[in-house]
């Protein structure tokens, strides 16, 4: 009998689990097809008992209880946990480690990549189209290096926001490998992968490289701001969420989550 298995069902947006023991012999299931044995199993799952104690709890003849206990023991559903000699006879205390049991007819176990995730809202699914594959996140989250780097020798201070982003994405997708990379560790102009860029062009070289290709651009000098055809947004809390195809390789999608300052991100 296999331990540490669970029966899983989806209830609304949640997953619920029930501990079960896996059995591979139908005789074990047949042994459970009896109301008295089910009551015995309930008792022994709560506490270890002698047959005489079970008989008192069930208000049944002790010999009848012995018979049903023997059937459960032979089926491997309960086990002896201790023995004690009482008035020349050996009394056995029994335990049921599992209350629920599942009969296994097929050993073709498969990994369910979507287990433990919620169903993604349709609008979000459209926005993240291509960023998921069989329930896993397909791409990388690009953070600015915390060390001085780039033309402005700036230190990124918004990397911790990726934790919130990770919690959000983790509701719907599993990670595939380590999904985080620093801007200094790759060249986005030659990348064909999907990327989510976190942070503005001053502290994130990936966005600094793409910025001239954007319809709405970040200014390349102070005061920092987001420039449109008609206005500039220079507030500290101003931010941009955008999605586009990599303009250099035309392969892979890029999502931008960036602000004029870290509070905007």
Coordinates of C-alpha atoms in Angstrom, one line a residue:
X1 CA 0.0 0.0 0.0
X2 CA 1.4 3.3 -1.1
X3 CA 1.4 6.3 1.3
X4 CA 1.4 10.1 0.8
X5 CA -1.1 10.2 -2.1
X6 CA -3.9 12.6 -2.6
X7 CA -7.2 12.8 -4.4
X8 CA -7.5 16.2 -5.9
X9 CA -10.5 18.1 -7.1
X10 CA -11.1 21.6 -8.3
X11 CA -13.7 23.5 -6.3
X12 CA -14.4 26.9 -7.9
X13 CA -11.0 28.7 -8.2
X14 CA -9.4 26.5 -5.5
X15 CA -7.9 23.0 -5.5
X16 CA -9.0 20.7 -2.6
X17 CA -7.1 17.5 -1.7
X18 CA -8.0 14.4 0.3
X19 CA -5.3 12.0 1.6
X20 CA -5.7 8.5 0.3
X21 CA -3.8 5.2 0.3
X22 CA -3.3 3.6 -3.1
X23 CA -4.2 -0.1 -3.4
X24 CA -3.6 -2.3 -6.3
X25 CA -5.6 -5.4 -5.3
X26 CA -9.4 -5.3 -5.7
X27 CA -9.7 -7.5 -2.6
X28 CA -8.8 -4.5 -0.5
X29 CA -11.8 -2.6 -1.9
X30 CA -14.1 -5.6 -1.5
X31 CA -13.0 -5.7 2.2
X32 CA -14.3 -2.2 2.6
X33 CA -17.7 -3.1 1.1
X34 CA -19.2 -3.6 4.6
X35 CA -20.7 -1.1 6.9
X36 CA -19.2 -2.6 10.1
X37 CA -15.7 -2.6 8.7
X38 CA -16.1 1.0 7.6
X39 CA -17.1 1.9 11.2
X40 CA -14.1 0.0 12.5
X41 CA -11.8 1.9 10.0
X42 CA -13.2 5.2 11.2
X43 CA -12.5 4.3 14.8
X44 CA -8.9 3.1 14.1
X45 CA -8.1 6.2 12.0
X46 CA -8.8 8.3 15.1
X47 CA -6.9 6.2 17.6
X48 CA -5.3 2.9 18.2
X49 CA -7.6 0.3 19.8
X50 CA -7.8 -3.3 20.9
X51 CA -10.7 -5.3 19.5
X52 CA -12.3 -5.4 22.9
X53 CA -12.3 -1.6 23.0
X54 CA -13.8 -1.5 19.5
X55 CA -16.6 -3.9 20.5
X56 CA -17.5 -1.6 23.4
X57 CA -17.5 1.5 21.2
X58 CA -19.6 -0.3 18.5
X59 CA -21.8 -2.1 21.1
X60 CA -21.2 -5.4 19.3
X61 CA -20.2 -8.9 20.2
X62 CA -16.4 -9.1 20.6
X63 CA -16.0 -12.2 18.4
X64 CA -17.9 -10.5 15.6
X65 CA -15.6 -7.6 15.8
X66 CA -12.5 -9.9 15.8
X67 CA -13.8 -11.4 12.5
X68 CA -14.1 -8.0 10.8
X69 CA -10.8 -6.9 12.2
X70 CA -9.1 -10.0 10.7
X71 CA -10.7 -9.2 7.3
X72 CA -9.3 -5.7 7.3
X73 CA -5.9 -6.9 8.4
X74 CA -5.7 -9.5 5.7
X75 CA -6.6 -6.8 3.1
X76 CA -3.7 -4.7 4.4
X77 CA -6.1 -1.9 5.5
X78 CA -5.1 -1.9 9.2
X79 CA -2.0 -3.0 11.0
X80 CA -0.9 -4.1 14.5
X81 CA 1.0 -1.4 16.3
X82 CA 1.5 -3.0 19.7
X83 CA 1.0 -6.3 21.6
X84 CA 0.3 -6.8 25.3
X85 CA -0.1 -10.0 27.3
X86 CA -3.2 -10.0 29.4
X87 CA -4.2 -13.0 31.5
X88 CA -2.2 -15.4 29.5
X89 CA -3.4 -14.2 26.1
X90 CA -1.8 -11.6 23.7
X91 CA -3.9 -8.6 23.0
X92 CA -3.2 -6.7 19.8
X93 CA -3.8 -3.0 19.3
X94 CA -4.6 -1.9 15.7
X95 CA -4.2 1.3 13.7
X96 CA -5.6 2.5 10.4
X97 CA -3.1 4.9 8.9
X98 CA -5.6 5.9 6.1
X99 CA -9.3 6.3 6.0
X100 CA -9.7 6.7 2.3
X101 CA -8.4 4.3 -0.3
X102 CA -8.2 4.4 -4.1
X103 CA -7.8 1.4 -6.4
X104 CA -5.1 1.8 -9.1
X105 CA -5.7 0.1 -12.4
X106 CA -3.2 2.1 -14.5
X107 CA 0.3 3.1 -13.5
X108 CA 0.7 5.6 -16.4
X109 CA 1.5 8.5 -14.1
X110 CA 1.8 11.9 -15.8
X111 CA 3.0 15.3 -14.7
X112 CA 0.2 17.8 -14.6
X113 CA 1.8 21.2 -15.2
X114 CA -1.4 23.0 -14.4
X115 CA -2.0 21.4 -11.0
X116 CA -2.2 24.1 -8.3
X117 CA -2.9 27.0 -10.6
X118 CA -6.0 29.1 -11.1
X119 CA -7.8 29.5 -14.4
X120 CA -6.5 32.6 -16.1
X121 CA -9.0 35.4 -16.9
X122 CA -9.6 35.8 -20.6
X123 CA -8.3 39.3 -20.9
X124 CA -5.1 38.4 -19.1
X125 CA -4.8 35.2 -21.2
X126 CA -4.9 37.3 -24.4
X127 CA -2.3 39.8 -23.0
X128 CA 0.0 36.9 -22.0
X129 CA -0.6 34.9 -25.2
X130 CA 2.7 33.2 -26.0
X131 CA 4.1 33.6 -22.5
X132 CA 2.7 30.2 -21.4
X133 CA 3.3 26.7 -22.6
X134 CA 1.4 23.7 -21.1
X135 CA 0.8 25.7 -17.9
X136 CA 4.4 26.9 -17.5
X137 CA 5.7 30.4 -17.9
X138 CA 7.6 30.7 -21.2
X139 CA 10.0 33.6 -21.0
X140 CA 12.1 35.5 -18.5
X141 CA 11.6 38.5 -16.2
X142 CA 14.4 41.0 -16.9
X143 CA 15.5 43.1 -13.9
X144 CA 18.0 46.0 -13.8
X145 CA 21.3 45.2 -12.2
X146 CA 21.7 46.5 -8.6
X147 CA 25.3 47.5 -9.5
X148 CA 26.2 50.7 -11.3
X149 CA 25.9 50.0 -15.0
X150 CA 24.8 51.4 -18.4
X151 CA 25.5 54.8 -19.8
X152 CA 24.1 56.5 -16.6
X153 CA 26.0 54.2 -14.2
X154 CA 22.7 53.7 -12.4
X155 CA 21.7 51.1 -9.8
X156 CA 18.3 49.5 -10.1
X157 CA 16.1 49.8 -7.0
X158 CA 12.9 48.2 -8.3
X159 CA 14.0 44.6 -8.5
X160 CA 12.0 43.7 -5.4
X161 CA 8.8 44.5 -7.3
X162 CA 9.5 41.3 -9.3
X163 CA 8.4 39.5 -6.1
X164 CA 4.9 40.9 -6.5
X165 CA 4.9 40.1 -10.2
X166 CA 6.1 36.5 -9.4
X167 CA 3.2 36.0 -6.9
X168 CA 0.8 37.3 -9.5
X169 CA 2.0 35.1 -12.3
X170 CA 2.4 32.1 -10.0
X171 CA -1.4 32.1 -9.5
X172 CA -1.8 30.9 -13.1
X173 CA 1.6 29.6 -14.3
X174 CA 4.4 27.3 -13.1
X175 CA 8.0 28.5 -13.5
X176 CA 10.1 26.6 -16.0
X177 CA 13.7 26.7 -14.7
X178 CA 14.9 30.0 -13.2
X179 CA 12.8 32.7 -14.9
X180 CA 14.8 35.8 -13.9
X181 CA 17.7 37.4 -15.6
X182 CA 19.6 40.7 -15.3
X183 CA 19.8 43.3 -18.0
X184 CA 23.6 43.0 -18.2
X185 CA 23.6 39.3 -18.8
X186 CA 22.1 39.2 -22.3
X187 CA 21.5 41.3 -25.4
X188 CA 17.8 41.9 -26.1
X189 CA 18.6 43.1 -29.7
X190 CA 19.6 39.5 -30.6
X191 CA 17.1 37.6 -28.4
X192 CA 14.3 35.5 -29.8
X193 CA 12.7 34.7 -26.4
X194 CA 9.8 36.3 -24.5
X195 CA 10.7 38.9 -21.9
X196 CA 9.0 40.9 -19.2
X197 CA 11.1 44.0 -18.6
X198 CA 10.7 45.5 -15.2
X199 CA 12.1 49.1 -14.6
X200 CA 12.8 52.2 -16.7
X201 CA 15.6 52.7 -19.3
X202 CA 17.9 54.5 -16.9
X203 CA 18.3 51.4 -14.8
X204 CA 17.3 48.6 -17.2
X205 CA 19.6 48.3 -20.3
X206 CA 17.0 46.1 -22.1
X207 CA 14.5 48.9 -22.1
X208 CA 17.2 51.4 -22.8
X209 CA 17.9 49.4 -26.0
X210 CA 14.3 49.1 -27.1
X211 CA 13.2 52.6 -26.0
X212 CA 13.9 54.4 -29.4
X213 CA 11.6 51.8 -31.1
X214 CA 8.7 52.5 -28.8
X215 CA 5.7 54.6 -29.9
X216 CA 5.6 56.2 -26.4
X217 CA 9.2 56.7 -25.4
X218 CA 11.0 57.5 -22.2
X219 CA 13.0 60.7 -22.4
X220 CA 16.8 60.2 -22.7
X221 CA 17.7 63.2 -20.5
X222 CA 16.4 64.9 -17.3
X223 CA 13.7 65.5 -16.4
X224 CA 12.9 61.9 -17.0
X225 CA 9.4 61.3 -18.3
X226 CA 7.2 59.3 -20.7
X227 CA 6.8 61.2 -24.0
X228 CA 3.8 60.9 -26.3
X229 CA 3.1 62.7 -29.5
X230 CA 1.4 65.6 -27.6
X231 CA 2.7 65.5 -24.0
X232 CA 5.3 64.4 -21.5
X233 CA 4.5 62.7 -18.2
X234 CA 7.2 63.4 -15.8
X235 CA 5.4 62.6 -12.5
X236 CA 7.4 60.2 -10.2
X237 CA 4.4 57.8 -10.3
X238 CA 4.0 57.8 -14.1
X239 CA 4.3 54.3 -15.6
X240 CA 3.9 52.4 -18.8
X241 CA 2.5 48.9 -19.5
X242 CA 3.1 47.8 -23.1
X243 CA 3.4 44.7 -25.2
X244 CA 5.2 44.5 -28.5
X245 CA 7.2 42.1 -30.7
X246 CA 10.9 42.3 -30.4
X247 CA 11.6 45.1 -32.9
X248 CA 15.1 43.8 -33.6
X249 CA 14.5 40.2 -34.3
X250 CA 10.7 40.1 -34.9
X251 CA 10.7 37.0 -32.8
X252 CA 9.6 36.7 -29.2
X253 CA 7.3 39.1 -27.4
X254 CA 8.2 41.8 -24.9
X255 CA 6.1 43.2 -22.1
X256 CA 7.2 46.4 -20.5
X257 CA 6.4 47.3 -16.9
X258 CA 8.2 50.5 -16.2
X259 CA 8.0 54.0 -14.6
X260 CA 9.8 57.2 -14.8
X261 CA 11.1 56.4 -11.3
X262 CA 11.0 53.2 -9.3
X263 CA 7.7 54.3 -7.6
X264 CA 6.2 54.4 -11.1
X265 CA 7.3 50.9 -11.8

